[in-house]
Coordinates of C-alpha atoms in Angstrom, one line a residue:
M1 CA -15.2 8.6 83.5
T2 CA -16.2 5.2 82.5
L3 CA -17.6 4.2 79.1
A4 CA -20.9 3.0 80.8
A5 CA -21.4 6.5 82.3
C6 CA -20.6 8.0 78.9
G7 CA -23.3 5.9 77.4
G8 CA -25.9 7.2 79.8
G9 CA -26.8 3.9 81.3
G10 CA -26.1 0.3 80.7
S11 CA -23.4 -1.2 78.7
N12 CA -25.4 -1.2 75.4
G13 CA -26.7 2.3 75.9
N14 CA -30.2 1.0 76.6
G15 CA -30.4 0.8 80.2
G16 CA -28.6 -0.5 83.3
G17 CA -26.2 -3.4 83.7
T18 CA -22.5 -3.7 83.5
G19 CA -22.1 -5.6 80.2
T20 CA -19.4 -5.0 77.4
P21 CA -19.7 -1.6 75.9
T22 CA -20.1 -1.0 72.1
S23 CA -19.1 1.8 69.8
P24 CA -21.8 4.3 68.7
T25 CA -23.6 3.4 65.5
T26 CA -21.9 4.7 62.3
P27 CA -24.2 5.8 59.5
T28 CA -23.9 3.5 56.4
T29 CA -23.3 4.8 52.8
P30 CA -25.8 3.3 50.3
P31 CA -24.1 1.1 47.7
V32 CA -23.3 2.6 44.4
V33 CA -25.6 1.0 41.8
V34 CA -24.0 0.6 38.4
S35 CA -26.4 0.2 35.5
P36 CA -25.7 -1.7 32.3
K37 CA -24.9 0.6 29.4
A38 CA -27.0 0.6 26.3
C39 CA -25.2 -0.4 23.1
A40 CA -25.3 3.2 21.8
D41 CA -23.9 4.5 25.1
L42 CA -20.6 2.7 24.4
V43 CA -19.8 5.0 21.4
G44 CA -16.9 7.3 22.3
M45 CA -16.2 5.5 25.5
A46 CA -12.5 5.9 26.7
I47 CA -10.6 2.9 28.1
P48 CA -7.8 4.2 30.3
A49 CA -4.3 2.9 29.8
S50 CA -4.4 1.8 33.5
A51 CA -7.0 -0.8 32.6
I52 CA -4.7 -2.5 30.1
G53 CA -1.9 -4.7 31.5
L54 CA 0.7 -3.7 28.9
P55 CA 1.8 -0.2 27.9
T56 CA -0.5 1.7 25.6
T57 CA -1.8 5.2 25.6
G58 CA -5.4 4.1 26.1
A59 CA -8.2 3.0 23.9
K60 CA -11.5 4.3 22.6
V61 CA -14.8 2.9 21.2
T62 CA -15.3 4.1 17.6
A63 CA -18.6 2.4 16.8
A64 CA -21.4 0.4 18.5
T65 CA -24.5 -0.6 16.8
V66 CA -27.2 -3.2 17.6
T67 CA -27.3 -6.1 15.1
A68 CA -30.7 -7.9 15.0
A69 CA -31.1 -11.6 15.6
A70 CA -30.8 -13.7 12.5
G71 CA -30.7 -17.3 11.2
T72 CA -32.3 -20.5 12.3
G73 CA -31.2 -23.6 13.9
A74 CA -27.4 -24.0 14.6
A75 CA -26.8 -21.0 12.4
A76 CA -28.9 -18.7 14.5
L77 CA -27.3 -15.6 16.0
P78 CA -28.9 -13.5 18.8
E79 CA -29.3 -9.9 18.9
Y80 CA -26.0 -8.3 19.8
C81 CA -24.1 -5.1 20.1
N82 CA -21.3 -4.9 17.4
V83 CA -18.5 -2.8 18.9
L84 CA -15.5 -1.5 17.1
A85 CA -12.6 0.0 19.2
S86 CA -9.0 1.0 18.8
I87 CA -6.0 0.9 21.2
A88 CA -3.4 3.6 20.8
P89 CA 0.3 2.7 20.7
V90 CA 3.1 4.1 22.9
D91 CA 5.3 4.8 19.8
P92 CA 3.4 7.4 17.8
S93 CA 4.8 5.9 14.6
A94 CA 3.3 2.5 15.4
P95 CA -0.2 1.5 14.1
N96 CA -3.2 1.2 16.4
I97 CA -4.6 -2.1 17.5
N98 CA -8.1 -2.4 16.1
F99 CA -10.5 -4.8 17.7
R100 CA -14.2 -5.9 17.5
L101 CA -16.5 -7.2 20.1
A102 CA -19.9 -9.0 19.7
L103 CA -21.9 -8.4 22.9
P104 CA -25.1 -10.4 23.0
T105 CA -28.2 -8.8 24.6
T106 CA -28.6 -12.0 26.6
W107 CA -25.1 -12.9 27.8
N108 CA -24.1 -16.4 29.2
K109 CA -21.4 -14.7 31.3
K110 CA -18.6 -16.3 29.3
V111 CA -16.2 -15.0 26.6
V112 CA -14.4 -16.4 23.6
M113 CA -11.5 -14.6 21.9
F114 CA -10.5 -15.5 18.4
G115 CA -7.0 -15.6 16.9
G116 CA -6.1 -14.5 13.5
G117 CA -4.1 -16.0 10.6
G118 CA -1.0 -15.4 8.5
F119 CA 0.3 -11.9 9.3
D120 CA -3.1 -10.9 10.7
G121 CA -3.9 -7.3 9.8
T122 CA -7.6 -7.8 9.5
L123 CA -10.5 -8.3 12.0
P124 CA -11.6 -11.9 12.4
N125 CA -15.3 -12.7 12.2
V126 CA -16.4 -12.6 15.8
A127 CA -19.8 -14.0 14.9
G128 CA -18.2 -17.0 13.3
N129 CA -17.1 -20.4 14.5
V130 CA -14.0 -21.8 16.2
P131 CA -11.5 -23.4 13.8
A132 CA -13.0 -26.6 12.2
G133 CA -16.2 -26.0 14.2
P134 CA -19.1 -28.0 12.8
A135 CA -22.0 -26.3 11.1
D136 CA -24.6 -28.3 13.0
Q137 CA -23.6 -26.8 16.3
P138 CA -24.0 -23.1 17.4
T139 CA -21.2 -20.7 17.1
P140 CA -19.8 -19.2 20.3
L141 CA -22.0 -16.1 19.8
G142 CA -24.9 -18.3 19.0
R143 CA -24.4 -19.9 22.4
G144 CA -24.5 -16.5 24.2
Y145 CA -20.8 -15.9 24.5
A146 CA -19.4 -12.3 24.3
T147 CA -16.7 -12.7 21.5
F148 CA -13.8 -10.5 20.5
A149 CA -10.7 -10.4 18.3
S150 CA -8.2 -7.9 16.9
D151 CA -6.1 -7.2 13.9
S152 CA -3.0 -7.8 16.1
G153 CA -1.8 -4.3 15.8
H154 CA -1.6 -3.3 12.2
Q155 CA -3.9 -3.0 9.2
A156 CA -3.1 -5.0 6.1
N157 CA -3.1 -3.7 2.6
A158 CA -4.4 -5.6 -0.5
A159 CA -1.9 -8.4 0.3
G160 CA -4.0 -9.3 3.3
S161 CA -2.5 -11.9 5.5
L162 CA 0.7 -11.6 3.5
D163 CA 1.4 -8.0 4.1
G164 CA 4.5 -7.8 6.2
Q165 CA 5.4 -4.1 6.1
F166 CA 4.3 -3.6 9.7
Q167 CA 7.6 -5.4 10.6
L168 CA 9.4 -2.1 10.0
N169 CA 8.1 -1.0 13.5
D170 CA 9.2 -3.1 16.5
E171 CA 6.2 -2.2 18.6
A172 CA 4.0 -3.5 15.8
V173 CA 6.2 -6.7 15.7
R174 CA 5.8 -7.2 19.5
N175 CA 2.0 -6.6 19.2
F176 CA 1.8 -9.2 16.4
G177 CA 4.0 -11.5 18.5
G178 CA 1.5 -11.5 21.3
H179 CA 1.3 -8.1 23.1
A180 CA -1.9 -7.2 21.1
L181 CA -3.6 -10.3 22.7
K182 CA -3.2 -9.1 26.3
K183 CA -4.0 -5.6 25.4
T184 CA -7.1 -6.5 23.4
R185 CA -8.4 -8.9 26.2
D186 CA -8.0 -6.3 28.9
A187 CA -9.7 -3.5 26.8
A188 CA -12.5 -5.9 25.8
L189 CA -13.2 -6.9 29.4
Y190 CA -13.4 -3.3 30.4
L191 CA -16.1 -2.8 27.9
I192 CA -17.9 -6.1 28.7
K193 CA -18.1 -5.1 32.4
A194 CA -19.4 -1.6 31.4
R195 CA -22.0 -3.1 29.0
Y196 CA -23.4 -5.6 31.4
A197 CA -22.5 -3.9 34.7
A198 CA -21.0 -7.2 35.7
G199 CA -17.7 -8.6 37.1
A200 CA -15.3 -10.8 35.4
P201 CA -16.6 -13.5 33.1
V202 CA -17.1 -16.9 34.7
K203 CA -15.2 -18.6 32.0
S204 CA -12.8 -17.2 29.3
Y205 CA -11.7 -19.3 26.3
F206 CA -9.4 -18.6 23.3
A207 CA -9.7 -20.4 19.9
G208 CA -7.4 -20.1 17.0
G209 CA -5.5 -21.8 14.1
S210 CA -2.2 -21.3 12.5
T211 CA -1.0 -17.9 13.7
G212 CA -4.1 -18.0 15.8
G213 CA -3.0 -21.3 17.2
R214 CA 0.3 -19.7 18.1
E215 CA -1.7 -16.9 19.8
A216 CA -3.8 -19.5 21.6
V217 CA -0.8 -21.3 23.3
S218 CA 0.9 -17.9 23.8
V219 CA -1.9 -16.6 26.0
A220 CA -1.9 -19.8 28.0
Q221 CA 1.8 -19.6 28.6
R222 CA 2.2 -15.8 29.1
W223 CA -1.1 -14.7 30.8
P224 CA -2.4 -18.0 32.3
Q225 CA -4.5 -16.2 34.9
D226 CA -6.7 -14.8 32.1
W227 CA -7.8 -18.0 30.4
D228 CA -9.7 -21.2 31.4
G229 CA -9.5 -23.0 28.2
I230 CA -7.6 -23.1 24.9
I231 CA -8.4 -24.4 21.4
A232 CA -5.3 -24.5 19.2
W233 CA -5.4 -25.9 15.7
Y234 CA -2.2 -26.3 13.6
P235 CA -0.4 -23.8 15.9
A236 CA 2.7 -22.0 14.6
W237 CA 3.9 -21.8 18.2
N238 CA 7.5 -21.3 17.2
Q239 CA 6.6 -18.9 14.6
L240 CA 10.0 -17.6 13.5
S241 CA 11.4 -21.2 13.4
A242 CA 8.4 -22.3 11.3
M243 CA 9.0 -19.4 8.8
L244 CA 12.7 -20.3 8.6
G245 CA 11.8 -23.9 8.0
G246 CA 9.5 -22.8 5.2
H247 CA 12.1 -20.6 3.8
R248 CA 14.4 -23.7 3.4
M249 CA 11.5 -25.2 1.5
S250 CA 11.3 -22.3 -0.8
R251 CA 15.0 -22.3 -1.5
A252 CA 14.8 -26.0 -2.3
L253 CA 11.9 -25.4 -4.7
A254 CA 13.7 -22.5 -6.4
Q255 CA 16.6 -24.6 -7.6
P256 CA 16.7 -25.3 -11.4
G257 CA 14.2 -27.9 -12.4
A258 CA 13.2 -28.5 -8.8
Y259 CA 9.6 -27.2 -8.8
P260 CA 7.1 -30.0 -9.5
N261 CA 4.1 -28.8 -11.6
T262 CA 0.6 -29.7 -10.5
P263 CA 0.3 -32.9 -12.6
K264 CA 3.5 -34.1 -11.0
R265 CA 2.1 -33.4 -7.5
A266 CA -1.0 -35.5 -8.3
L267 CA 1.3 -38.3 -9.5
L268 CA 3.3 -38.1 -6.3
L269 CA 0.2 -38.3 -4.2
K270 CA -1.0 -41.2 -6.1
A271 CA 2.3 -43.1 -5.6
V272 CA 2.1 -42.3 -1.9
L273 CA -1.4 -43.6 -1.5
Q274 CA -0.5 -46.9 -3.4
A275 CA 2.4 -47.4 -0.9
C276 CA 0.9 -46.0 2.3
D277 CA -2.9 -46.0 2.2
T278 CA -3.4 -49.5 3.5
L279 CA -0.9 -49.0 6.3
D280 CA -3.9 -48.2 8.5
G281 CA -5.7 -51.5 7.5
V282 CA -7.9 -50.2 4.7
A283 CA -7.7 -48.4 1.4
D284 CA -9.7 -45.2 2.3
G285 CA -7.7 -42.6 0.5
L286 CA -6.1 -41.5 3.7
V287 CA -2.6 -42.0 5.2
S288 CA -3.4 -42.5 8.9
N289 CA -0.1 -44.3 9.8
Q290 CA 1.9 -41.3 8.8
L291 CA 4.9 -42.2 10.8
K292 CA 5.4 -45.5 9.1
C293 CA 4.8 -43.9 5.7
N294 CA 7.5 -41.3 6.4
S295 CA 10.0 -44.0 7.4
T296 CA 9.2 -46.3 4.4
F297 CA 8.3 -44.2 1.4
D298 CA 11.2 -43.2 -0.9
P299 CA 10.3 -41.3 -4.2
S300 CA 13.6 -42.5 -5.7
V301 CA 12.5 -46.1 -5.8
A302 CA 8.6 -45.8 -5.5
L303 CA 6.3 -47.2 -8.1
V304 CA 3.1 -45.6 -9.5
D305 CA 0.7 -48.0 -11.3
G306 CA 3.7 -50.5 -11.5
A307 CA 6.1 -47.9 -13.2
P308 CA 9.0 -46.1 -11.5
L309 CA 8.1 -42.7 -10.1
R310 CA 11.6 -41.5 -10.8
C311 CA 12.2 -40.5 -14.4
A312 CA 14.7 -42.5 -16.4
N313 CA 18.2 -41.4 -15.6
G314 CA 16.8 -38.7 -13.3
A315 CA 16.0 -36.3 -16.2
D316 CA 12.8 -34.5 -16.5
T317 CA 10.9 -36.3 -19.2
G318 CA 7.4 -35.0 -18.6
D319 CA 4.4 -35.3 -16.3
T320 CA 4.6 -39.1 -15.9
C321 CA 7.6 -39.0 -13.5
L322 CA 9.7 -37.0 -11.1
S323 CA 13.2 -35.8 -11.9
D324 CA 16.1 -36.1 -9.6
A325 CA 16.0 -32.3 -9.0
Q326 CA 12.3 -32.5 -8.0
I327 CA 12.9 -35.6 -5.8
T328 CA 15.9 -33.8 -4.1
A329 CA 13.6 -30.8 -3.3
L330 CA 10.9 -33.0 -1.9
K331 CA 13.4 -34.9 0.2
T332 CA 14.8 -31.6 1.6
I333 CA 11.3 -30.6 2.6
N334 CA 10.8 -33.9 4.4
T335 CA 13.9 -33.3 6.6
A336 CA 14.7 -30.9 9.4
T337 CA 16.1 -27.4 9.2
S338 CA 19.0 -26.9 11.7
F339 CA 19.9 -23.4 12.9
N340 CA 23.7 -23.1 13.0
F341 CA 23.5 -19.8 14.9
F342 CA 22.3 -18.6 18.2
V343 CA 18.6 -18.3 18.5
A344 CA 17.6 -16.4 21.7
S345 CA 14.2 -18.2 22.0
G346 CA 16.2 -21.5 22.5
S347 CA 15.0 -23.0 19.3
T348 CA 17.6 -25.1 17.4
G349 CA 15.6 -25.9 14.2
Y350 CA 12.4 -26.9 12.7
P351 CA 11.3 -30.4 11.7
G352 CA 10.4 -31.5 8.2
Y353 CA 7.0 -31.7 6.6
N354 CA 4.7 -34.6 5.7
V355 CA 5.0 -34.2 2.0
W356 CA 4.3 -37.9 1.6
G357 CA 0.5 -38.0 1.3
A358 CA -0.2 -34.3 1.2
D359 CA -2.1 -32.4 -1.4
L360 CA 0.7 -29.9 -2.5
G361 CA -1.7 -28.1 -4.8
I362 CA -3.4 -30.2 -7.5
T363 CA -5.2 -27.7 -9.7
S364 CA -7.0 -30.4 -11.7
N365 CA -9.3 -31.0 -8.6
P366 CA -12.6 -29.3 -9.4
S367 CA -13.5 -28.7 -5.7
P368 CA -14.2 -25.0 -5.0
L369 CA -11.8 -25.3 -2.0
Q370 CA -8.9 -26.4 -4.3
P371 CA -7.7 -22.9 -5.2
T372 CA -7.2 -22.0 -1.6
V373 CA -5.5 -25.4 -0.9
T374 CA -3.1 -24.6 -3.8
F375 CA -2.5 -21.0 -2.6
L376 CA -1.5 -22.2 0.9
N377 CA 0.8 -24.9 -0.4
F378 CA 3.0 -24.9 -3.5
G379 CA 1.1 -22.4 -5.5
T380 CA 1.4 -22.4 -9.2
E381 CA 4.8 -20.6 -9.9
Q382 CA 8.3 -21.5 -8.9
P383 CA 9.9 -19.3 -6.2
A384 CA 12.1 -16.7 -7.8
M385 CA 13.1 -13.0 -7.4
P386 CA 11.1 -10.9 -7.7
V387 CA 8.5 -13.2 -6.1
P388 CA 5.8 -14.1 -8.5
A389 CA 2.1 -13.8 -7.5
G390 CA 1.7 -17.6 -7.9
A391 CA 4.5 -18.5 -5.7
P392 CA 4.1 -20.8 -2.6
Y393 CA 2.4 -19.0 0.3
I394 CA 5.5 -19.5 2.6
T395 CA 7.8 -17.9 -0.2
K396 CA 5.7 -14.8 -0.2
Q397 CA 5.5 -14.6 3.6
L398 CA 9.2 -15.0 4.1
D399 CA 10.0 -12.4 1.3
Q400 CA 8.0 -10.0 3.4
T401 CA 9.6 -10.9 6.7
I402 CA 13.2 -10.8 5.3
K403 CA 12.6 -7.6 3.6
Y404 CA 10.7 -5.7 6.3
G405 CA 11.5 -7.5 9.6
V406 CA 15.1 -8.7 9.1
T407 CA 17.1 -6.6 6.6
R408 CA 14.5 -3.7 6.4
D409 CA 15.6 -3.3 2.8
P410 CA 12.6 -3.7 0.4
Q411 CA 15.1 -4.5 -2.5
F412 CA 16.8 -7.3 -0.7
D413 CA 17.0 -10.7 -2.4
S414 CA 15.1 -12.8 0.1
L415 CA 16.1 -16.1 -1.5
S416 CA 19.7 -15.3 -0.9
L417 CA 19.4 -15.5 2.9
D418 CA 20.3 -19.0 4.2
P419 CA 18.0 -19.8 7.1
E420 CA 20.5 -22.3 8.5
N421 CA 23.5 -20.1 8.2
P422 CA 22.2 -16.5 7.9
G423 CA 25.5 -14.8 8.5
P424 CA 25.1 -11.1 9.4
W425 CA 21.3 -11.4 9.7
G426 CA 21.5 -14.1 12.5
A427 CA 21.5 -11.5 15.3
R428 CA 18.3 -9.9 14.0
L429 CA 16.6 -13.2 13.5
S430 CA 17.6 -14.1 17.1
E431 CA 16.0 -10.9 18.3
L432 CA 12.8 -11.6 16.3
S433 CA 12.6 -15.1 17.8
T434 CA 12.0 -13.5 21.3
M435 CA 9.1 -11.5 19.9
L436 CA 7.5 -14.4 17.9
D437 CA 8.3 -17.8 19.3
V438 CA 6.4 -19.2 22.3
S439 CA 7.7 -21.3 25.2
S440 CA 6.1 -24.7 25.8
D441 CA 6.1 -24.2 29.6
L442 CA 2.4 -24.2 30.6
S443 CA 3.0 -24.9 34.2
E444 CA 1.0 -21.9 35.6
F445 CA -1.9 -22.5 33.2
A446 CA -2.0 -26.1 34.2
A447 CA -1.8 -25.4 38.0
R448 CA -4.8 -23.1 37.9
G449 CA -6.9 -25.7 36.1
G450 CA -6.6 -24.5 32.6
K451 CA -7.4 -27.0 29.8
L452 CA -5.8 -27.2 26.3
L453 CA -7.1 -28.9 23.2
L454 CA -4.5 -29.3 20.4
A455 CA -5.3 -30.6 16.9
H456 CA -3.3 -30.7 13.6
G457 CA -3.9 -32.2 10.1
L458 CA -1.3 -34.7 9.0
S459 CA -1.2 -33.2 5.5
D460 CA -0.3 -29.7 6.5
V461 CA 2.8 -28.5 4.7
L462 CA 2.6 -24.9 5.9
V463 CA 2.9 -25.5 9.6
S464 CA 4.4 -29.0 10.3
T465 CA 2.4 -31.5 12.4
R466 CA 5.8 -32.6 13.6
A467 CA 6.4 -29.3 15.3
T468 CA 3.1 -29.7 17.2
E469 CA 4.2 -33.1 18.2
Q470 CA 7.4 -31.6 19.6
F471 CA 5.3 -29.1 21.6
Y472 CA 3.2 -31.9 23.1
Q473 CA 6.2 -34.1 23.7
R474 CA 7.9 -31.3 25.6
L475 CA 4.8 -31.0 27.8
Q476 CA 5.1 -34.7 28.6
A477 CA 8.8 -34.5 29.3
Q478 CA 8.3 -31.5 31.6
F479 CA 5.3 -32.9 33.6
G480 CA 5.0 -36.5 32.8
P481 CA 2.3 -38.0 30.6
S482 CA -0.2 -38.7 33.2
Y483 CA -0.1 -35.1 34.5
V484 CA -0.4 -33.8 31.0
D485 CA -3.4 -36.0 30.5
G486 CA -5.1 -34.0 33.2
F487 CA -5.0 -30.7 31.3
A488 CA -4.1 -31.2 27.6
R489 CA -5.2 -33.5 24.6
Y490 CA -3.6 -33.7 21.2
Y491 CA -5.2 -35.2 18.1
E492 CA -4.0 -35.5 14.5
V493 CA -6.3 -35.8 11.5
A494 CA -5.3 -37.8 8.4
G495 CA -5.9 -36.1 5.1
Y496 CA -6.4 -32.7 6.7
G497 CA -4.3 -29.9 5.4
H498 CA -3.7 -26.3 6.7
A499 CA -7.3 -25.0 7.6
L500 CA -9.1 -26.9 4.9
S501 CA -8.8 -29.9 2.6
T502 CA -10.6 -31.6 -0.4
V503 CA -9.4 -35.0 0.9
F504 CA -10.7 -35.0 4.5
N505 CA -12.1 -31.6 5.5
A506 CA -12.2 -32.0 9.3
T507 CA -14.8 -30.7 11.6
W508 CA -14.9 -31.2 15.4
D509 CA -17.1 -29.7 18.1
S510 CA -14.1 -28.7 20.2
L511 CA -15.9 -25.9 22.0
T512 CA -18.5 -28.4 23.6
A513 CA -15.6 -30.7 24.5
L514 CA -13.8 -27.7 26.1
E515 CA -17.0 -26.6 28.0
Q516 CA -17.6 -30.1 29.4
W517 CA -14.0 -30.5 30.5
T518 CA -13.5 -27.0 32.0
E519 CA -17.0 -26.5 33.5
N520 CA -18.1 -30.0 34.3
G521 CA -14.8 -31.8 34.9
T522 CA -15.6 -34.3 32.1
A523 CA -12.4 -35.0 30.2
P524 CA -12.7 -35.5 26.4
K525 CA -13.5 -39.1 25.5
A526 CA -14.4 -40.8 22.2
Q527 CA -14.0 -37.6 20.2
V528 CA -15.0 -37.8 16.6
T529 CA -14.0 -35.7 13.5
T530 CA -16.4 -35.5 10.5
D531 CA -15.4 -34.9 6.9
T532 CA -17.4 -32.4 5.0
V533 CA -15.8 -32.4 1.5
G534 CA -13.8 -35.6 0.6
V535 CA -16.5 -38.1 1.6
P536 CA -19.1 -35.8 3.2
G537 CA -20.3 -37.3 6.4
R538 CA -17.6 -40.0 7.0
K539 CA -16.2 -40.0 10.4
R540 CA -12.9 -41.0 12.1
P541 CA -12.1 -41.2 15.8
L542 CA -9.8 -38.5 17.2
C543 CA -7.1 -40.5 18.9
D544 CA -4.9 -39.3 21.7
Y545 CA -1.4 -38.8 20.2
P546 CA 0.6 -40.9 19.3
A547 CA -2.3 -43.2 18.5
W548 CA -3.9 -43.2 15.0
P549 CA -7.2 -44.7 13.6
K550 CA -6.7 -48.3 12.6
Y551 CA -9.4 -50.2 10.7
K552 CA -10.8 -53.1 12.7
G553 CA -11.1 -55.3 9.7
S554 CA -14.9 -55.1 9.3
G555 CA -17.7 -52.5 9.3
D556 CA -18.5 -49.4 7.5
V557 CA -15.3 -47.7 6.4
N558 CA -16.9 -44.3 6.8
A559 CA -18.0 -44.9 10.4
A560 CA -15.8 -44.0 13.4
E561 CA -16.8 -47.1 15.3
S562 CA -15.1 -49.3 12.5
F563 CA -11.7 -48.0 13.7
S564 CA -9.7 -48.3 16.9
C565 CA -6.9 -46.1 18.1
A566 CA -3.6 -47.9 17.6
T567 CA 0.1 -47.2 18.0
F568 CA 1.4 -50.2 16.0

């Protein structure tokens, strides 16, 4: 029997003829319509472990409430759903990963994830701005982004970003080292899709500074398919290496007579400015030609107001000079830390810090920002055991890491561990490096069109600008400068310290620059940073590294157009 006969007539079942036969019509199933969820409907929602790209035992929304629109102008925030959720660990003794989402009622179909700081342990402000974001431009949430961030997988005690006790658990360490970023992103996107009944975001950005900067370059390197653009300020990308470099700083300052008090720090800064300020063509209170200052300034022979900076015979004779012990400590901090043991991450050391020209903690400064500057730098008390409350930030951070992450002995004398020759602790430090340090290989991120904005203050002595230079130089060595120019930019800011400064408190609309580059193909050009504290409103060009702002010889010293980007 032929198909035509079976069809009861012609080839198409509608009459005669001998054309090509067709199959009988199959009934169609109506498409499933997925409706957006109301904010309150997210409460109690479960996120299956299968939706998260790294091992967990699932996640759950613990709270979801509508926050009304508020503010005006650039500070305006839209109505949004404020969501709290928790990701359960595999190891039942490990802490949860808590995270927060801000889901605007009117969504621009894009997301921003924020990084943390220090040892994390608290939830970043997802309604806030990107690092160094200007107050006259809307925040990501204010622009309609869905935003989210986590505590990195542990909950800090009263010590906040200096609480390192989570390091007793390796799953918690791996989460802090980066795993929490992937887990949080995947869980957040599951909720975003449910809230809006939408597909994947059209663009995904990550912004962070310090530990958050390390987290920023980490996601670009480890999960490049998830991200379109990255903003990384002062990134501790080789986190363990940075901490060991800082520990060498602490040990230098702990030597007898080596700790400079705050008047001596002010004296040192004055001497550096008298020697190096005009290396950029103008006396403006900033050391822009940092490389030349580093190569020429020597506190042993420097003058301040015409008198030697070094005390007579090197003995400490008061606040009008630096002793030999203090000069030795400062010179040690200026030089590199070399690891004389195997480090599995491939790191061999950590570069020195730009102590020549930095505010190391000058408590006589009346600025309300100064206590935080001092806290993040040399503090107010010499490193010692037990570690005093006023010790340098890095001293307290490494005391926690060595006690809980390395030796796992809360009574261990952390200052006794030599970061260059750690002896029996070398193997554990090497293991930690694989959890904390990040590779500079961004080949997959670049190949898929990702864009990276790097920035760092030259006066940062918590995370060294020189380490970020190394990261960028490795990119150039791997790909060639012209290829790197197609996906990355790196800028340095004179006078800017770690996250804030009373000298030049930098702001930069990096999110708009990233949007224009990623979404419109317009690469950053003629970018400008604005000071909000030292000389409020003054501007400097952001020069593509290794260039720096050089005064043209005329014009308003507080205007960016009075400077050109120079390398000589």
